[in-house]
CSV table of C-alpha atoms and ligand atoms in Angstrom, one decimal:
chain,number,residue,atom,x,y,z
A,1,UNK,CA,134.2,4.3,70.3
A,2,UNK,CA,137.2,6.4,69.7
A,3,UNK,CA,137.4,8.7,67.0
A,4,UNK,CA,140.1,10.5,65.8
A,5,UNK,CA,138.8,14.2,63.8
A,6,UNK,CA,141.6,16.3,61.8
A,7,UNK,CA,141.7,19.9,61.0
A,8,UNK,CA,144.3,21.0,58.4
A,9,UNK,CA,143.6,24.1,56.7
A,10,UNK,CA,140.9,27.1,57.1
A,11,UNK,CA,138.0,25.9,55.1
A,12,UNK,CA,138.2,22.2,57.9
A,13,UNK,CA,137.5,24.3,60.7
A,14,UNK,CA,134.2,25.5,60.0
A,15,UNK,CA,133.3,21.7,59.2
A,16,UNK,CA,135.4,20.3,62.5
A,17,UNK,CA,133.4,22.7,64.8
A,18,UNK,CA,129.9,21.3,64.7
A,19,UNK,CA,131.0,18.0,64.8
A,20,UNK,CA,133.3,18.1,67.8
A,21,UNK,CA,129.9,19.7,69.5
A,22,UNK,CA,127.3,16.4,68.0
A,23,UNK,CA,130.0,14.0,68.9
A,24,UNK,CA,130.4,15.5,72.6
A,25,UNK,CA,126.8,14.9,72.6
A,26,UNK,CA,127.1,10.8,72.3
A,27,UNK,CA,128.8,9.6,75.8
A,28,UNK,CA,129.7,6.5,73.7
A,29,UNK,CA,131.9,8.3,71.5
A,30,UNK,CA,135.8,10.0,72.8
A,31,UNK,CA,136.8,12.6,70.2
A,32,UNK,CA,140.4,13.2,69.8
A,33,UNK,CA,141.4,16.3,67.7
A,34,UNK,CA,144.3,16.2,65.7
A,35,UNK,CA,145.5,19.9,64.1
A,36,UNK,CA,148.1,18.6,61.2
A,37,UNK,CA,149.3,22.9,60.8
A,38,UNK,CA,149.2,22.7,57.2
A,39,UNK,CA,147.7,26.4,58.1
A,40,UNK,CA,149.4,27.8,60.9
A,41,UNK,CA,149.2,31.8,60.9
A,42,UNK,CA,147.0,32.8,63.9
A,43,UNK,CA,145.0,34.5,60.8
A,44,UNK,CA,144.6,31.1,59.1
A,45,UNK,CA,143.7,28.8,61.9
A,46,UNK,CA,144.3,29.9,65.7
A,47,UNK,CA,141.1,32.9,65.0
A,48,UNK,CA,138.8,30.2,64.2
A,49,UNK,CA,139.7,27.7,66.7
A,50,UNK,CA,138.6,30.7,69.3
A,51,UNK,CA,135.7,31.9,67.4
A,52,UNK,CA,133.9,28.5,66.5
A,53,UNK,CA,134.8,27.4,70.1
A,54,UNK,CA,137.0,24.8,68.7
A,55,UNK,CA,138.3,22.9,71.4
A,56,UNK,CA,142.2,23.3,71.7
A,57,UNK,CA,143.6,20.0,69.2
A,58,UNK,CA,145.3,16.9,71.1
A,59,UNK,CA,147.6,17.2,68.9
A,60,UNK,CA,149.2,19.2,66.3
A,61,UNK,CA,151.8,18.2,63.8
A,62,UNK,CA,153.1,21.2,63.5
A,63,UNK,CA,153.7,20.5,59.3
A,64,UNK,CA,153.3,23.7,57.9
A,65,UNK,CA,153.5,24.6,53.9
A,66,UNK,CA,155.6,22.9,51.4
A,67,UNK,CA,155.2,21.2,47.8
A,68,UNK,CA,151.9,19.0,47.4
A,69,UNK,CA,154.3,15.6,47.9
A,70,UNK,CA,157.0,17.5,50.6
A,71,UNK,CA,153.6,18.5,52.6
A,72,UNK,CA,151.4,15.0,52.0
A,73,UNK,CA,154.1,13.2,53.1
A,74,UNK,CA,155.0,14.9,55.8
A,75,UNK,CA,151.4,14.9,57.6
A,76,UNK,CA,151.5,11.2,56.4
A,77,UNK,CA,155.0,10.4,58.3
A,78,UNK,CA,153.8,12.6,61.6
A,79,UNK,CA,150.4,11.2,62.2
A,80,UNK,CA,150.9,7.6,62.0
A,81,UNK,CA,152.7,7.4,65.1
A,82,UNK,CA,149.7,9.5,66.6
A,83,UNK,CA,147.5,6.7,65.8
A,84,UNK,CA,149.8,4.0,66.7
A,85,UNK,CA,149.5,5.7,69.9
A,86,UNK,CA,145.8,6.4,70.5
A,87,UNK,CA,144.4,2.9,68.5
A,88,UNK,CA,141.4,4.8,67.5
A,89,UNK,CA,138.0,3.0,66.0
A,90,UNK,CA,137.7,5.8,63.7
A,91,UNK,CA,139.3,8.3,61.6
A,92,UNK,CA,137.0,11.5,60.5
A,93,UNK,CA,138.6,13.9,58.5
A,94,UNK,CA,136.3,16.5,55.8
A,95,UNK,CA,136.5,18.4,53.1
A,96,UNK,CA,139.7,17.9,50.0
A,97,UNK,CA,143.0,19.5,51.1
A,98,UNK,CA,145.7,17.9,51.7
A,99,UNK,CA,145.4,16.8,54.8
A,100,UNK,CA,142.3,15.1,54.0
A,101,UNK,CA,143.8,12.5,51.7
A,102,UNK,CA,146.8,12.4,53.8
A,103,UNK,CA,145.6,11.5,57.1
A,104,UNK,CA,142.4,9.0,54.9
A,105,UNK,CA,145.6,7.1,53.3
A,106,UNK,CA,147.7,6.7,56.7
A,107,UNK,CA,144.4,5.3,58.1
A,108,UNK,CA,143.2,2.8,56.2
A,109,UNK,CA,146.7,1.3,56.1
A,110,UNK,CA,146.4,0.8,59.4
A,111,UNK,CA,143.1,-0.9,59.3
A,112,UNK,CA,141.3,2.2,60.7
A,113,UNK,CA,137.9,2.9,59.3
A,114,UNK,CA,137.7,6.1,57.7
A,115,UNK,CA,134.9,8.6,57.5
A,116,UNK,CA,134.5,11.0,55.0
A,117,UNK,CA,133.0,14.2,55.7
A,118,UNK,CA,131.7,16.3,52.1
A,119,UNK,CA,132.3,13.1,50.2
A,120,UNK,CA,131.1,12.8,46.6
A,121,UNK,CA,131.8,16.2,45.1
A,122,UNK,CA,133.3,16.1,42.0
A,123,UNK,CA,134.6,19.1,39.7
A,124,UNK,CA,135.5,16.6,37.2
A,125,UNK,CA,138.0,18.8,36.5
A,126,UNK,CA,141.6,17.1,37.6
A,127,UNK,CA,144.1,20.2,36.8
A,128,UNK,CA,142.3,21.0,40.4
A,129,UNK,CA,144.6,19.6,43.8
A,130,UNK,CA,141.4,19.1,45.6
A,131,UNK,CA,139.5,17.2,42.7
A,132,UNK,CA,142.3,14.4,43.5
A,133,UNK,CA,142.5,14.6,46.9
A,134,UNK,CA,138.5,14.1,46.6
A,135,UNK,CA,138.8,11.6,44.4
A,136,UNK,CA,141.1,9.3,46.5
A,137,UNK,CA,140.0,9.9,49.5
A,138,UNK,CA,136.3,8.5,48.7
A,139,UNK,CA,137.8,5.5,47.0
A,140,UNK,CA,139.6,4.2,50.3
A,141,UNK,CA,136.2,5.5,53.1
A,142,UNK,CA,134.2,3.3,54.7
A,143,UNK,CA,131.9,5.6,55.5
A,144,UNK,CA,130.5,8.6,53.6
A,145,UNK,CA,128.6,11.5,54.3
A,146,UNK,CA,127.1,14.1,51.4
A,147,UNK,CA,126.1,17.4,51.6
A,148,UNK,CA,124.4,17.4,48.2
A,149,UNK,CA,122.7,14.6,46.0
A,150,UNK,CA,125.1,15.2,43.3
A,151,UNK,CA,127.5,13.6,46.0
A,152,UNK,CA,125.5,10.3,46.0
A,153,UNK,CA,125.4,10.4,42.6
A,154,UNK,CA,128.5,10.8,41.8
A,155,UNK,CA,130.2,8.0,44.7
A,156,UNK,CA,127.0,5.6,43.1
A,157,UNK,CA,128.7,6.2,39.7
A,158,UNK,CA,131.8,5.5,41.1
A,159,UNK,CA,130.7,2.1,42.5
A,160,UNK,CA,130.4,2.6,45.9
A,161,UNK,CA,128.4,0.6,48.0
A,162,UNK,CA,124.6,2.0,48.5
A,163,UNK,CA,124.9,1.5,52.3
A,164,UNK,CA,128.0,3.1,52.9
A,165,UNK,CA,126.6,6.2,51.3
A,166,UNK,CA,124.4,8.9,53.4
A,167,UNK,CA,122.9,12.2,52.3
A,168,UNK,CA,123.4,14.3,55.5
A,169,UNK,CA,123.6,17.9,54.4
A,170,UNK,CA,126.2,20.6,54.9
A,171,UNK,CA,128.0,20.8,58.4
A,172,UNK,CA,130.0,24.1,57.1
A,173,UNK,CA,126.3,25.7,56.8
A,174,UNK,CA,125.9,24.2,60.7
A,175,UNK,CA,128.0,26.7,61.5
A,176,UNK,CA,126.6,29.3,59.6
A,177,UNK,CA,123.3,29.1,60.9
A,178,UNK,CA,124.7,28.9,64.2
A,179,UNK,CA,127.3,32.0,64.1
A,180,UNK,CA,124.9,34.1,62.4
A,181,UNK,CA,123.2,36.4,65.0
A,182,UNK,CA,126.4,36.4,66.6
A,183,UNK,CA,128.4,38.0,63.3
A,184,UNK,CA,125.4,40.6,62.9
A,185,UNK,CA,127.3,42.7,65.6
A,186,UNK,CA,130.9,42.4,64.0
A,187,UNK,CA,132.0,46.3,63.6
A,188,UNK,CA,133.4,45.7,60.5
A,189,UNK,CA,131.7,47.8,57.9
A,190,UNK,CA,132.6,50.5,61.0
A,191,UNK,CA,135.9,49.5,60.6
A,192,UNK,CA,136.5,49.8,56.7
A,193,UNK,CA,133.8,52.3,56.1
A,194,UNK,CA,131.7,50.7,54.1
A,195,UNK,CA,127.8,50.8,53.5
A,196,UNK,CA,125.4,47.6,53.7
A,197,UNK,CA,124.8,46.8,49.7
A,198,UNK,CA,127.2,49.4,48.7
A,199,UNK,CA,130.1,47.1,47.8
A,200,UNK,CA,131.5,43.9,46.5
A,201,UNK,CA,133.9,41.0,48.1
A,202,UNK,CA,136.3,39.2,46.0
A,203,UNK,CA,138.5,36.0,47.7
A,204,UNK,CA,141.0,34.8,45.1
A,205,UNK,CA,143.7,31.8,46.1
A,206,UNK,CA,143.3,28.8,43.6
A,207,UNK,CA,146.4,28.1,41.9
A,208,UNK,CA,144.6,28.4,38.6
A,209,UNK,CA,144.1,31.9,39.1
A,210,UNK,CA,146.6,33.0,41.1
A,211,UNK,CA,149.9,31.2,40.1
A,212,UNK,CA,149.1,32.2,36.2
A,213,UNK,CA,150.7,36.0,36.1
A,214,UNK,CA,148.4,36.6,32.7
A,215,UNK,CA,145.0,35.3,34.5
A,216,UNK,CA,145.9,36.9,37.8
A,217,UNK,CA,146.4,40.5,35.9
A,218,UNK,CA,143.5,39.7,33.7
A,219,UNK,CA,140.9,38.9,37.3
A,220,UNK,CA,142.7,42.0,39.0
A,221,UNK,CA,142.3,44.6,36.1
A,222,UNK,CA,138.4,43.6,35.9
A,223,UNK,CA,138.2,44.6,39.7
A,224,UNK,CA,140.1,47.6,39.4
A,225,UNK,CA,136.7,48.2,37.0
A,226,UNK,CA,134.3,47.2,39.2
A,227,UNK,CA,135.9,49.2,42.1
A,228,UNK,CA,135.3,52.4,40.4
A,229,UNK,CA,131.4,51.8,40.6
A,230,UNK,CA,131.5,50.6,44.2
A,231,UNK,CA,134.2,49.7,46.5
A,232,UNK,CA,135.7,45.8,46.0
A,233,UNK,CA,137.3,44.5,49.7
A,234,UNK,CA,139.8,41.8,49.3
A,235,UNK,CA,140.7,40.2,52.2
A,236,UNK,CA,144.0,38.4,50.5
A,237,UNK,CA,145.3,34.9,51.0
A,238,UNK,CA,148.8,34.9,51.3
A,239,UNK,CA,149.3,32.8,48.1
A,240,UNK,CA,147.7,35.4,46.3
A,241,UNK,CA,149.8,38.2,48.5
A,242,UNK,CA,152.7,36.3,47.6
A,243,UNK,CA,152.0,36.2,43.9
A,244,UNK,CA,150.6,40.0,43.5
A,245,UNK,CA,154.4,40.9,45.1
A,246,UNK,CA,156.5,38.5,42.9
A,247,UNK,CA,154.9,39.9,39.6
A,248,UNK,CA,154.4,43.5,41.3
A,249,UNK,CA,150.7,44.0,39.9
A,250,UNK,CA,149.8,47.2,41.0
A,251,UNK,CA,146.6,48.3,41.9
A,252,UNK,CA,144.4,51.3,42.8
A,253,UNK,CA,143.5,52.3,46.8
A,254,UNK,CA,140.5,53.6,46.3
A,255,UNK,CA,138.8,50.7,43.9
A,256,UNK,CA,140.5,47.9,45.5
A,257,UNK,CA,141.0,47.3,49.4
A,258,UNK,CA,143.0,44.9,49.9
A,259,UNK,CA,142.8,44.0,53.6
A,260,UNK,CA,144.5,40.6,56.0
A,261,UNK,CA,142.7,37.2,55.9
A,262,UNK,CA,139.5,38.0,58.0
A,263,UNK,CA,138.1,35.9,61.5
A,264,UNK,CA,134.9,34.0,60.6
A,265,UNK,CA,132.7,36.2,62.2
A,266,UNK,CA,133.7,39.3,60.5
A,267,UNK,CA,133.5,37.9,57.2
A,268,UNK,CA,130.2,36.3,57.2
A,269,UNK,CA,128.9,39.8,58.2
A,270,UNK,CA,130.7,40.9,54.9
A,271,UNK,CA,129.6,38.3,52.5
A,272,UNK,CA,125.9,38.9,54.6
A,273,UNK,CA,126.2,42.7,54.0
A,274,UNK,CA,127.6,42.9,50.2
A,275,UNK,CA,125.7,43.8,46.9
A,276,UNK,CA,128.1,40.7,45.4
A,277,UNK,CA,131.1,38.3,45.7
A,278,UNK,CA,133.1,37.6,43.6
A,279,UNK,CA,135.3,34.6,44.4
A,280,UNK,CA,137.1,31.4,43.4
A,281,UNK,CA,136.8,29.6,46.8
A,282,UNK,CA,134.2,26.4,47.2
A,283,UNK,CA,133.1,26.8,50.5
A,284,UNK,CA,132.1,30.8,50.0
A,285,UNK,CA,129.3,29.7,47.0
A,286,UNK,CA,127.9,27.7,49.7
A,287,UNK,CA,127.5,30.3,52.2
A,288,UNK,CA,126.0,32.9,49.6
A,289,UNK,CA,123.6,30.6,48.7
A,290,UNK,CA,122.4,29.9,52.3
A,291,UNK,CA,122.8,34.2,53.1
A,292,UNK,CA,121.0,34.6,49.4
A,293,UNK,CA,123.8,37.3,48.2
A,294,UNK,CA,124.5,36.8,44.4
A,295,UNK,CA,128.1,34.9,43.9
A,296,UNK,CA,130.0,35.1,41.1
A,297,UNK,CA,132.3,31.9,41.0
A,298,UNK,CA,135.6,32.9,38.9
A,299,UNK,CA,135.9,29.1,37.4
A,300,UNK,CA,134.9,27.3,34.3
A,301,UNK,CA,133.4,24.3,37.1
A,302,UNK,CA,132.5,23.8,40.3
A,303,UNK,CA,131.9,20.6,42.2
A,304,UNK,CA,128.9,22.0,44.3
A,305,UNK,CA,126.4,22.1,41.4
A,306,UNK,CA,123.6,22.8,44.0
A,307,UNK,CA,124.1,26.4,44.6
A,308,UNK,CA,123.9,27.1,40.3
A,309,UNK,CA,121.1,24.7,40.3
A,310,UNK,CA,119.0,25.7,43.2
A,311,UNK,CA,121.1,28.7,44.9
A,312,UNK,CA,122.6,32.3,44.1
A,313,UNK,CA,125.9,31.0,42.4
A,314,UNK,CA,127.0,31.5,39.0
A,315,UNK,CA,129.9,30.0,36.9
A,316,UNK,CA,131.3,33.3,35.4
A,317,UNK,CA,135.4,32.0,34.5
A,318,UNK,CA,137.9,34.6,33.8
A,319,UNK,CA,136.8,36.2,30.6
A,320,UNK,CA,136.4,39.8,31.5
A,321,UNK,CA,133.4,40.5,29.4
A,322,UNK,CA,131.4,37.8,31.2
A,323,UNK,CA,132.6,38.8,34.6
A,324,UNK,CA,131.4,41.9,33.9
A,325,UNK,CA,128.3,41.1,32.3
A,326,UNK,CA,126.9,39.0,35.3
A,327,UNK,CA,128.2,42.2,37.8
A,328,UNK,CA,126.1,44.7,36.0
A,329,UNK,CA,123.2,42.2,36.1
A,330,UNK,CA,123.6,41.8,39.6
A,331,UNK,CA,124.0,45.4,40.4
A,332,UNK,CA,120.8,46.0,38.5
A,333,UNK,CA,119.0,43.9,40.8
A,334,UNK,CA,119.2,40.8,37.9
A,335,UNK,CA,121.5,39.0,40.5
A,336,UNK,CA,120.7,35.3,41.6
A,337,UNK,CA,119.1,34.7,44.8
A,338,UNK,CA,117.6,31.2,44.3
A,339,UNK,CA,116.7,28.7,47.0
A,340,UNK,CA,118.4,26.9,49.8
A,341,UNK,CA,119.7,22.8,49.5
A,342,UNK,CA,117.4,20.6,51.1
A,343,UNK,CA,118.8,19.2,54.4
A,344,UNK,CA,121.4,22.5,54.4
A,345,UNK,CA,119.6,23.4,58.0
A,346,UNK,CA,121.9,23.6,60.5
A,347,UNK,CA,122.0,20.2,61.7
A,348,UNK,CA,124.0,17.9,59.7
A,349,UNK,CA,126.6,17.3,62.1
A,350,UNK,CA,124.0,15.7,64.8
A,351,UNK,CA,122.9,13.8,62.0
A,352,UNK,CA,126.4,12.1,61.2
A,353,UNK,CA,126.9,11.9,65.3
A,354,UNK,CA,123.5,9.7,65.1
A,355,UNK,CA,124.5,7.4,62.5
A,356,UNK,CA,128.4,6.9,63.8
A,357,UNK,CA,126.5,6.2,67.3
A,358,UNK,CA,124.2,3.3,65.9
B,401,LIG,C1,144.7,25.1,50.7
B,401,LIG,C2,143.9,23.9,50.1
B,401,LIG,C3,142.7,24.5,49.3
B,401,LIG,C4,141.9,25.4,50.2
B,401,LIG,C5,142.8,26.4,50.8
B,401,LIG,C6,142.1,27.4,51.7
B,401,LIG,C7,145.2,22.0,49.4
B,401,LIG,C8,145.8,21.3,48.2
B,401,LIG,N1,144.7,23.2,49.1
B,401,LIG,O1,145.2,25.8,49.7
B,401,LIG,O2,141.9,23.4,48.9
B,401,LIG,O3,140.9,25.9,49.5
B,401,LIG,O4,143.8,25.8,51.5
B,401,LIG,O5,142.9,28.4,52.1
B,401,LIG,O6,145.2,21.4,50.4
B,401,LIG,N2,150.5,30.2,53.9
B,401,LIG,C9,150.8,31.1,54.9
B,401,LIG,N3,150.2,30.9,56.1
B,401,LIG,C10,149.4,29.8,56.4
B,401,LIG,C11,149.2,28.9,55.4
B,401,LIG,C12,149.8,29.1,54.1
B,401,LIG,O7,151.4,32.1,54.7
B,401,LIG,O8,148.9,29.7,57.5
B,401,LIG,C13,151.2,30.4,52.6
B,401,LIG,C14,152.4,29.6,52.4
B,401,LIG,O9,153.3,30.3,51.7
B,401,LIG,C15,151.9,28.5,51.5
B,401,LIG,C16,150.8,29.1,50.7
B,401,LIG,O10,150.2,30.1,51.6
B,401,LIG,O11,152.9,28.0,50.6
B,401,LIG,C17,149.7,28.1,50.3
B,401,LIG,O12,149.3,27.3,51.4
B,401,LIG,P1,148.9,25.8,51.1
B,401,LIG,O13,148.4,25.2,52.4
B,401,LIG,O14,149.9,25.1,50.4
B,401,LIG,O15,147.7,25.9,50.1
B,401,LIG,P2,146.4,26.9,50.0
B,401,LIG,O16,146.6,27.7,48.8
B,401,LIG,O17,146.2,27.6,51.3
């Protein structure tokens, strides 16, 4: 059975990585890794292809950024000559980027069964790229795999077949679990002089947040609030970089460090080591709610209702008072901790491998 697995942007490569090791596993099954570069900077993608122990991609399109159409269609044009050439059973690809619902669509018009890795998650909230890329991408899988029941329920809603459907559990928490001793001896609180508990972490890229000048200032200025009670690192995406520059928001050294996009094993030991995070990214609510460190989740939604339901996460938006409402609460030890997803265990990927190889 040949499969073809792709890898767009940061938040795939934490969910490529244990399943190019499961499917390695299965004789029957040839893996071949397609990179499409819609992240390129070694910052972005090349770190975590060497940290994970990502085998070097087959192939890489090479596509880089552009608009949402420029970029879909170009993956789109460059991949289907890939798998006119390789004829592969199987197309995997995870998550809801672009290249997701790019390489899904190219697939199935070639009559190649698609697998969707994180199906089912829903925002309902379609302002959001990824909520239609999510969207889409289930409609046109054969085969699905969840990481949360509220997946299931939501594809079931949908009308998708029962028996395409299976509750797996969270191959970006694989790699958690499996990276986790290893980030213990990153040196980074060494490096930026910072003490276990004694600060907060704040990611920021969605274009909600960060391409609106007034709700960009409005996130920033609480920060700069926060920072004088303990030190807020920002490792900074270069959307946001890009933004901050064109509208020249200034901020203060001392409250705010801003630092480069961080290696994976570096910033698990920062999310691990921090008092709280503050952040608009999806993947990051999961990993608090697995390393039990309260997350504050700047957005009115979030389509992995688990971690507020069970784990540390909290739905705070962008209203200041309420931002810092739920920091002081956290600070004075009210913070969430909550409880871990069932299945989220470290081995949803040999699960998946199992099922494809049945
Ligand atoms: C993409 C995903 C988003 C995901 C995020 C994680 C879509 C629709 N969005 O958003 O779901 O949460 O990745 O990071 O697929 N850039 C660089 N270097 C890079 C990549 C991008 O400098 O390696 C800059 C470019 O100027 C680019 C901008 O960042 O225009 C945004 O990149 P893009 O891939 O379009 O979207 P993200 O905001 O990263």
């Amino acid at each position: 059975m040949k499969i073809v697995l792709v890898a767009g942007a940061r938040p795939n490569f934490m969910k490529i990585a244990p399943l190019m090791g499961a499917i390695k596993k299965h004789p029957s099954m040839q893996p071949v890794l397609v990179h499409t570069g819609q992240h390129y900077d070694e910052r972005m993608s090349g770190l975590f292809f060497h940290e994970l122990g990502i085998p070097k991609p087959d192939v890489n399109l090479e596509v880089g950024s552009g608009s949402h159409a420029v970029q879909t269609a170009e993956i789109m044009t460059r991949f289907e000559p890939v798998l006119l050439e390789h004829k592969p059973d199987y197309v995997l690809v995870v998550g809801d980027v672009n290249s997701t619902i790019a390489c899904g669509l190219v697939a199935v018009k070639l009559g190649v069964r698609l697998i969707h890795v994180e199906a089912g998650l829903r925002s309902f909230d379609r302002t959001m790229p990824e909520e239609i890329n999510r969207i889409l991408t289930d409609s046109i899988s054969d085969i699905l795999f969840c990481s949360e029941q509220s997946g299931v329920d939501n594809l079931l809603k949908e009308g998708v077949s029962n028996n395409k459907i299976h509750l797996v559990g969270n191959v970006m928490i694989d790699t958690l679990l499996h990276h986790r001793e290893k980030a213990e001896k990153s040196r980074i609180l060494d490096d930026l002089q910072l003490k276990k508990k004694e600060f907060t972490v704040t990611t920021l890229h969605r274009p909600a947040n960060v391409d609106d000048q007034d709700i960009l200032g409005r996130i920033i200025s609480v920060l700069q609030i926060i920072g004088e009670d303990a030190p807020v690192v920002f490792p900074i995406h270069p959307r946001t970089r890009q933004r901050m520059a064109s509208w020249d928001i200034k901020t203060d050294p001392e409250k705010i460090k801003f630092i480069d996009p961080l290696g994976y094993l570096d910033f698990l030991k920062l999310v691990s080591s921090a008092c709280v995070v503050l952040t608009d990214s999806g993947g990051i609510q999961e990993e608090t709610t697995i390393l039990k460190v309260p997350c504050l989740t700047l957005r009115e939604n979030t389509e992995r209702p688990c971690t507020v339901e069970l784990g540390s996460n909290q739905l705070v938006g962008t209203d200041p008072e309420k931002i810092m409402a739920a920091y002081q609460a956290a600070q004075n030890g009210k913070g969430k901790v909550g409880d871990i997803p069932p299945l989220w265990d470290g081995k949803a990927a040999e699960r998946i491998a199992a099922i494809l190889d049945c």
